[in-house]
JSON list of C-alpha atoms in Angstrom, two decimals:
[
{"chain": "A", "resi": 1, "resn": "MET", "atom": "CA", "xyz": [-60.58, -19.81, -78.52]},
{"chain": "A", "resi": 2, "resn": "GLY", "atom": "CA", "xyz": [-57.44, -20.09, -81.04]},
{"chain": "A", "resi": 3, "resn": "TYR", "atom": "CA", "xyz": [-55.25, -18.06, -82.51]},
{"chain": "A", "resi": 4, "resn": "PHE", "atom": "CA", "xyz": [-56.59, -17.04, -85.39]},
{"chain": "A", "resi": 5, "resn": "ALA", "atom": "CA", "xyz": [-59.76, -16.16, -84.15]},
{"chain": "A", "resi": 6, "resn": "ALA", "atom": "CA", "xyz": [-57.93, -14.24, -81.68]},
{"chain": "A", "resi": 7, "resn": "TYR", "atom": "CA", "xyz": [-55.61, -12.46, -84.35]},
{"chain": "A", "resi": 8, "resn": "LEU", "atom": "CA", "xyz": [-59.18, -11.56, -86.12]},
{"chain": "A", "resi": 9, "resn": "LEU", "atom": "CA", "xyz": [-61.39, -10.49, -83.06]},
{"chain": "A", "resi": 10, "resn": "VAL", "atom": "CA", "xyz": [-57.73, -8.04, -82.07]},
{"chain": "A", "resi": 11, "resn": "VAL", "atom": "CA", "xyz": [-58.35, -6.32, -85.66]},
{"chain": "A", "resi": 12, "resn": "GLU", "atom": "CA", "xyz": [-61.28, -6.06, -85.66]},
{"chain": "A", "resi": 13, "resn": "VAL", "atom": "CA", "xyz": [-62.16, -4.75, -82.46]},
{"chain": "A", "resi": 14, "resn": "CYS", "atom": "CA", "xyz": [-58.70, -2.56, -82.97]},
{"chain": "A", "resi": 15, "resn": "ASN", "atom": "CA", "xyz": [-58.46, -0.13, -79.33]},
{"chain": "A", "resi": 16, "resn": "ILE", "atom": "CA", "xyz": [-60.91, -1.96, -76.57]},
{"chain": "A", "resi": 17, "resn": "ASN", "atom": "CA", "xyz": [-61.08, 1.27, -74.56]},
{"chain": "A", "resi": 18, "resn": "ARG", "atom": "CA", "xyz": [-63.08, 2.69, -77.00]},
{"chain": "A", "resi": 19, "resn": "PHE", "atom": "CA", "xyz": [-66.04, -0.09, -76.02]},
{"chain": "A", "resi": 20, "resn": "ARG", "atom": "CA", "xyz": [-66.22, 1.10, -71.89]},
{"chain": "A", "resi": 21, "resn": "SER", "atom": "CA", "xyz": [-68.43, -2.02, -70.36]},
{"chain": "A", "resi": 22, "resn": "ASP", "atom": "CA", "xyz": [-68.36, -5.70, -71.62]},
{"chain": "A", "resi": 23, "resn": "ARG", "atom": "CA", "xyz": [-71.97, -4.90, -72.52]},
{"chain": "A", "resi": 24, "resn": "ARG", "atom": "CA", "xyz": [-71.22, -2.55, -75.96]},
{"chain": "A", "resi": 25, "resn": "LEU", "atom": "CA", "xyz": [-68.13, -4.64, -76.42]},
{"chain": "A", "resi": 26, "resn": "VAL", "atom": "CA", "xyz": [-71.22, -7.88, -77.33]},
{"chain": "A", "resi": 27, "resn": "ARG", "atom": "CA", "xyz": [-73.58, -5.37, -78.64]},
{"chain": "A", "resi": 28, "resn": "TRP", "atom": "CA", "xyz": [-71.20, -4.36, -80.96]},
{"chain": "A", "resi": 29, "resn": "ALA", "atom": "CA", "xyz": [-70.91, -7.31, -82.21]},
{"chain": "A", "resi": 30, "resn": "GLY", "atom": "CA", "xyz": [-74.04, -8.26, -82.83]},
{"chain": "A", "resi": 31, "resn": "LEU", "atom": "CA", "xyz": [-74.71, -10.77, -79.67]},
{"chain": "A", "resi": 32, "resn": "ALA", "atom": "CA", "xyz": [-76.84, -8.67, -77.53]},
{"chain": "A", "resi": 33, "resn": "PRO", "atom": "CA", "xyz": [-80.84, -10.20, -77.25]},
{"chain": "A", "resi": 34, "resn": "GLY", "atom": "CA", "xyz": [-82.54, -8.34, -78.43]},
{"chain": "A", "resi": 35, "resn": "VAL", "atom": "CA", "xyz": [-85.55, -6.15, -76.94]},
{"chain": "A", "resi": 36, "resn": "HIS", "atom": "CA", "xyz": [-89.04, -5.61, -77.54]},
{"chain": "A", "resi": 37, "resn": "GLN", "atom": "CA", "xyz": [-91.81, -3.28, -76.02]},
{"chain": "A", "resi": 38, "resn": "SER", "atom": "CA", "xyz": [-95.31, -2.97, -76.70]},
{"chain": "A", "resi": 39, "resn": "GLY", "atom": "CA", "xyz": [-96.89, -0.71, -74.23]},
{"chain": "A", "resi": 40, "resn": "ASP", "atom": "CA", "xyz": [-96.45, -1.39, -70.61]},
{"chain": "A", "resi": 41, "resn": "LYS", "atom": "CA", "xyz": [-94.55, -4.97, -71.36]},
{"chain": "A", "resi": 42, "resn": "THR", "atom": "CA", "xyz": [-91.07, -5.90, -72.26]},
{"chain": "A", "resi": 43, "resn": "TYR", "atom": "CA", "xyz": [-90.31, -9.45, -74.49]},
{"chain": "A", "resi": 44, "resn": "GLY", "atom": "CA", "xyz": [-87.34, -10.33, -74.63]},
{"chain": "A", "resi": 45, "resn": "GLY", "atom": "CA", "xyz": [-85.92, -11.94, -77.86]},
{"chain": "A", "resi": 46, "resn": "ARG", "atom": "CA", "xyz": [-83.31, -12.97, -80.06]},
{"chain": "A", "resi": 47, "resn": "ILE", "atom": "CA", "xyz": [-79.87, -11.78, -80.63]},
{"chain": "A", "resi": 48, "resn": "THR", "atom": "CA", "xyz": [-80.11, -8.26, -82.72]},
{"chain": "A", "resi": 49, "resn": "LYS", "atom": "CA", "xyz": [-77.46, -9.08, -85.11]},
{"chain": "A", "resi": 50, "resn": "GLN", "atom": "CA", "xyz": [-76.94, -5.65, -85.95]},
{"chain": "A", "resi": 51, "resn": "GLY", "atom": "CA", "xyz": [-72.89, -5.95, -84.96]},
{"chain": "A", "resi": 52, "resn": "ASN", "atom": "CA", "xyz": [-70.10, -6.78, -87.33]},
{"chain": "A", "resi": 53, "resn": "LYS", "atom": "CA", "xyz": [-70.75, -10.25, -89.10]},
{"chain": "A", "resi": 54, "resn": "LEU", "atom": "CA", "xyz": [-67.60, -11.53, -89.51]},
{"chain": "A", "resi": 55, "resn": "VAL", "atom": "CA", "xyz": [-66.37, -11.30, -85.19]},
{"chain": "A", "resi": 56, "resn": "ARG", "atom": "CA", "xyz": [-70.40, -12.83, -84.06]},
{"chain": "A", "resi": 57, "resn": "TRP", "atom": "CA", "xyz": [-69.39, -15.72, -86.42]},
{"chain": "A", "resi": 58, "resn": "VAL", "atom": "CA", "xyz": [-66.14, -15.88, -85.83]},
{"chain": "A", "resi": 59, "resn": "LEU", "atom": "CA", "xyz": [-66.96, -16.01, -81.96]},
{"chain": "A", "resi": 60, "resn": "VAL", "atom": "CA", "xyz": [-70.15, -18.30, -82.43]},
{"chain": "A", "resi": 61, "resn": "GLU", "atom": "CA", "xyz": [-67.65, -20.69, -84.31]},
{"chain": "A", "resi": 62, "resn": "ALA", "atom": "CA", "xyz": [-65.26, -20.56, -81.21]},
{"chain": "A", "resi": 63, "resn": "ALA", "atom": "CA", "xyz": [-67.77, -20.83, -79.18]},
{"chain": "A", "resi": 64, "resn": "ARG", "atom": "CA", "xyz": [-69.10, -24.21, -80.49]},
{"chain": "A", "resi": 65, "resn": "ASN", "atom": "CA", "xyz": [-65.03, -25.80, -80.02]},
{"chain": "A", "resi": 66, "resn": "ALA", "atom": "CA", "xyz": [-65.16, -24.57, -76.52]},
{"chain": "A", "resi": 67, "resn": "CYS", "atom": "CA", "xyz": [-68.07, -26.59, -76.14]},
{"chain": "A", "resi": 68, "resn": "ARG", "atom": "CA", "xyz": [-66.14, -29.86, -77.17]},
{"chain": "A", "resi": 69, "resn": "TYR", "atom": "CA", "xyz": [-63.08, -28.35, -75.35]},
{"chain": "A", "resi": 70, "resn": "ASP", "atom": "CA", "xyz": [-62.74, -26.12, -71.85]},
{"chain": "A", "resi": 71, "resn": "ALA", "atom": "CA", "xyz": [-64.51, -27.37, -69.37]},
{"chain": "A", "resi": 72, "resn": "ARG", "atom": "CA", "xyz": [-65.76, -23.67, -67.67]},
{"chain": "A", "resi": 73, "resn": "PHE", "atom": "CA", "xyz": [-67.91, -23.23, -71.32]},
{"chain": "A", "resi": 74, "resn": "ARG", "atom": "CA", "xyz": [-69.10, -27.24, -71.11]},
{"chain": "A", "resi": 75, "resn": "ALA", "atom": "CA", "xyz": [-70.69, -26.77, -67.97]},
{"chain": "A", "resi": 76, "resn": "PHE", "atom": "CA", "xyz": [-72.14, -23.30, -68.41]},
{"chain": "A", "resi": 77, "resn": "TYR", "atom": "CA", "xyz": [-73.23, -25.12, -72.19]},
{"chain": "A", "resi": 78, "resn": "ALA", "atom": "CA", "xyz": [-74.73, -27.81, -70.52]},
{"chain": "A", "resi": 79, "resn": "ARG", "atom": "CA", "xyz": [-76.38, -25.60, -67.87]},
{"chain": "A", "resi": 80, "resn": "TYR", "atom": "CA", "xyz": [-77.64, -23.33, -70.52]},
{"chain": "A", "resi": 81, "resn": "SER", "atom": "CA", "xyz": [-78.80, -25.98, -73.29]},
{"chain": "A", "resi": 82, "resn": "ARG", "atom": "CA", "xyz": [-81.32, -28.05, -70.33]},
{"chain": "A", "resi": 83, "resn": "ARG", "atom": "CA", "xyz": [-83.68, -25.19, -71.15]},
{"chain": "A", "resi": 84, "resn": "HIS", "atom": "CA", "xyz": [-82.94, -23.21, -73.69]},
{"chain": "A", "resi": 85, "resn": "GLY", "atom": "CA", "xyz": [-82.01, -25.70, -76.52]},
{"chain": "A", "resi": 86, "resn": "GLY", "atom": "CA", "xyz": [-78.81, -26.35, -78.72]},
{"chain": "A", "resi": 87, "resn": "GLN", "atom": "CA", "xyz": [-78.59, -23.25, -80.09]},
{"chain": "A", "resi": 88, "resn": "LYS", "atom": "CA", "xyz": [-79.50, -20.77, -78.27]},
{"chain": "A", "resi": 89, "resn": "ALA", "atom": "CA", "xyz": [-76.90, -22.60, -75.63]},
{"chain": "A", "resi": 90, "resn": "VAL", "atom": "CA", "xyz": [-73.79, -21.90, -78.63]},
{"chain": "A", "resi": 91, "resn": "VAL", "atom": "CA", "xyz": [-74.66, -18.42, -79.15]},
{"chain": "A", "resi": 92, "resn": "ALA", "atom": "CA", "xyz": [-74.95, -17.45, -75.27]},
{"chain": "A", "resi": 93, "resn": "VAL", "atom": "CA", "xyz": [-71.20, -18.98, -74.38]},
{"chain": "A", "resi": 94, "resn": "ALA", "atom": "CA", "xyz": [-70.35, -16.67, -77.50]},
{"chain": "A", "resi": 95, "resn": "HIS", "atom": "CA", "xyz": [-71.74, -14.36, -75.91]},
{"chain": "A", "resi": 96, "resn": "GLU", "atom": "CA", "xyz": [-69.48, -14.61, -72.62]},
{"chain": "A", "resi": 97, "resn": "MET", "atom": "CA", "xyz": [-66.38, -15.58, -74.38]},
{"chain": "A", "resi": 98, "resn": "LEU", "atom": "CA", "xyz": [-66.89, -11.95, -76.16]},
{"chain": "A", "resi": 99, "resn": "ARG", "atom": "CA", "xyz": [-67.04, -10.83, -72.49]},
{"chain": "A", "resi": 100, "resn": "ILE", "atom": "CA", "xyz": [-64.29, -12.71, -71.39]},
{"chain": "A", "resi": 101, "resn": "VAL", "atom": "CA", "xyz": [-62.40, -11.12, -73.55]},
{"chain": "A", "resi": 102, "resn": "TRP", "atom": "CA", "xyz": [-62.96, -7.63, -72.46]},
{"chain": "A", "resi": 103, "resn": "PHE", "atom": "CA", "xyz": [-62.62, -8.14, -68.67]},
{"chain": "A", "resi": 104, "resn": "MET", "atom": "CA", "xyz": [-59.05, -9.71, -70.62]},
{"chain": "A", "resi": 105, "resn": "LEU", "atom": "CA", "xyz": [-58.67, -6.88, -73.24]},
{"chain": "A", "resi": 106, "resn": "SER", "atom": "CA", "xyz": [-59.10, -4.08, -70.82]},
{"chain": "A", "resi": 107, "resn": "ARG", "atom": "CA", "xyz": [-57.05, -5.51, -67.94]},
{"chain": "A", "resi": 108, "resn": "GLY", "atom": "CA", "xyz": [-53.76, -7.75, -69.78]},
{"chain": "A", "resi": 109, "resn": "GLU", "atom": "CA", "xyz": [-54.45, -10.94, -68.09]},
{"chain": "A", "resi": 110, "resn": "PRO", "atom": "CA", "xyz": [-54.35, -13.85, -69.47]},
{"chain": "A", "resi": 111, "resn": "TYR", "atom": "CA", "xyz": [-57.20, -16.50, -69.92]},
{"chain": "A", "resi": 112, "resn": "ARG", "atom": "CA", "xyz": [-57.26, -18.86, -66.50]},
{"chain": "A", "resi": 113, "resn": "GLY", "atom": "CA", "xyz": [-58.92, -22.27, -67.54]},
{"chain": "A", "resi": 114, "resn": "GLY", "atom": "CA", "xyz": [-59.77, -24.38, -70.02]},
{"chain": "A", "resi": 115, "resn": "ARG", "atom": "CA", "xyz": [-56.85, -26.30, -71.80]},
{"chain": "A", "resi": 116, "resn": "THR", "atom": "CA", "xyz": [-54.71, -24.04, -74.45]},
{"chain": "A", "resi": 117, "resn": "GLY", "atom": "CA", "xyz": [-55.34, -27.50, -77.07]},
{"chain": "A", "resi": 118, "resn": "LEU", "atom": "CA", "xyz": [-51.59, -26.47, -79.48]},
{"chain": "A", "resi": 119, "resn": "SER", "atom": "CA", "xyz": [-48.51, -27.23, -80.07]},
{"chain": "A", "resi": 120, "resn": "GLU", "atom": "CA", "xyz": [-45.55, -25.04, -79.19]},
{"chain": "A", "resi": 121, "resn": "ARG", "atom": "CA", "xyz": [-44.83, -25.51, -82.36]},
{"chain": "A", "resi": 122, "resn": "THR", "atom": "CA", "xyz": [-48.39, -24.81, -84.16]},
{"chain": "A", "resi": 123, "resn": "ARG", "atom": "CA", "xyz": [-48.25, -21.75, -81.11]},
{"chain": "A", "resi": 124, "resn": "LYS", "atom": "CA", "xyz": [-45.56, -19.51, -82.07]},
{"chain": "A", "resi": 125, "resn": "ARG", "atom": "CA", "xyz": [-46.29, -20.21, -85.62]},
{"chain": "A", "resi": 126, "resn": "TRP", "atom": "CA", "xyz": [-50.45, -18.04, -85.00]},
{"chain": "A", "resi": 127, "resn": "GLU", "atom": "CA", "xyz": [-47.44, -15.90, -83.15]},
{"chain": "A", "resi": 128, "resn": "ARG", "atom": "CA", "xyz": [-45.28, -14.75, -86.05]},
{"chain": "A", "resi": 129, "resn": "ILE", "atom": "CA", "xyz": [-48.43, -14.32, -88.08]},
{"chain": "A", "resi": 130, "resn": "ALA", "atom": "CA", "xyz": [-50.14, -12.51, -85.48]},
{"chain": "A", "resi": 131, "resn": "ASP", "atom": "CA", "xyz": [-46.85, -10.47, -85.32]},
{"chain": "A", "resi": 132, "resn": "ARG", "atom": "CA", "xyz": [-46.65, -10.35, -89.41]},
{"chain": "A", "resi": 133, "resn": "GLY", "atom": "CA", "xyz": [-50.43, -8.32, -88.88]},
{"chain": "A", "resi": 134, "resn": "LEU", "atom": "CA", "xyz": [-50.32, -6.02, -86.85]},
{"chain": "A", "resi": 135, "resn": "ARG", "atom": "CA", "xyz": [-47.12, -4.54, -88.30]},
{"chain": "A", "resi": 136, "resn": "ALA", "atom": "CA", "xyz": [-49.07, -4.17, -91.23]}
]
């Protein structure tokens, strides 16, 4: 996930402690699968799309990029897409990324895995932009 996507996610989420679990954050973003019930039958469905549209869009775009450049997400995408197709696999990667974000922010730990893909100069530039945004 790039600095812009991470910055936008932090700004939109504000305080991670308002979500008691990763499932609640995923549901807030609209990336949780919908459930349809009829009588005693339960059907899993599409994502709910009732959450934050901006966060969902940024996460799906970040997931598309992660499927190409991060080995962990590339393997997850390959496994999932064989059975469900490419578009659903990208949304599943976005769902997984958001769960990882919740664990990182709630525990205060950095991401362990994948490559950063940014030069030192670009990283510092995005840090300055993020600092300005958080002070505003």
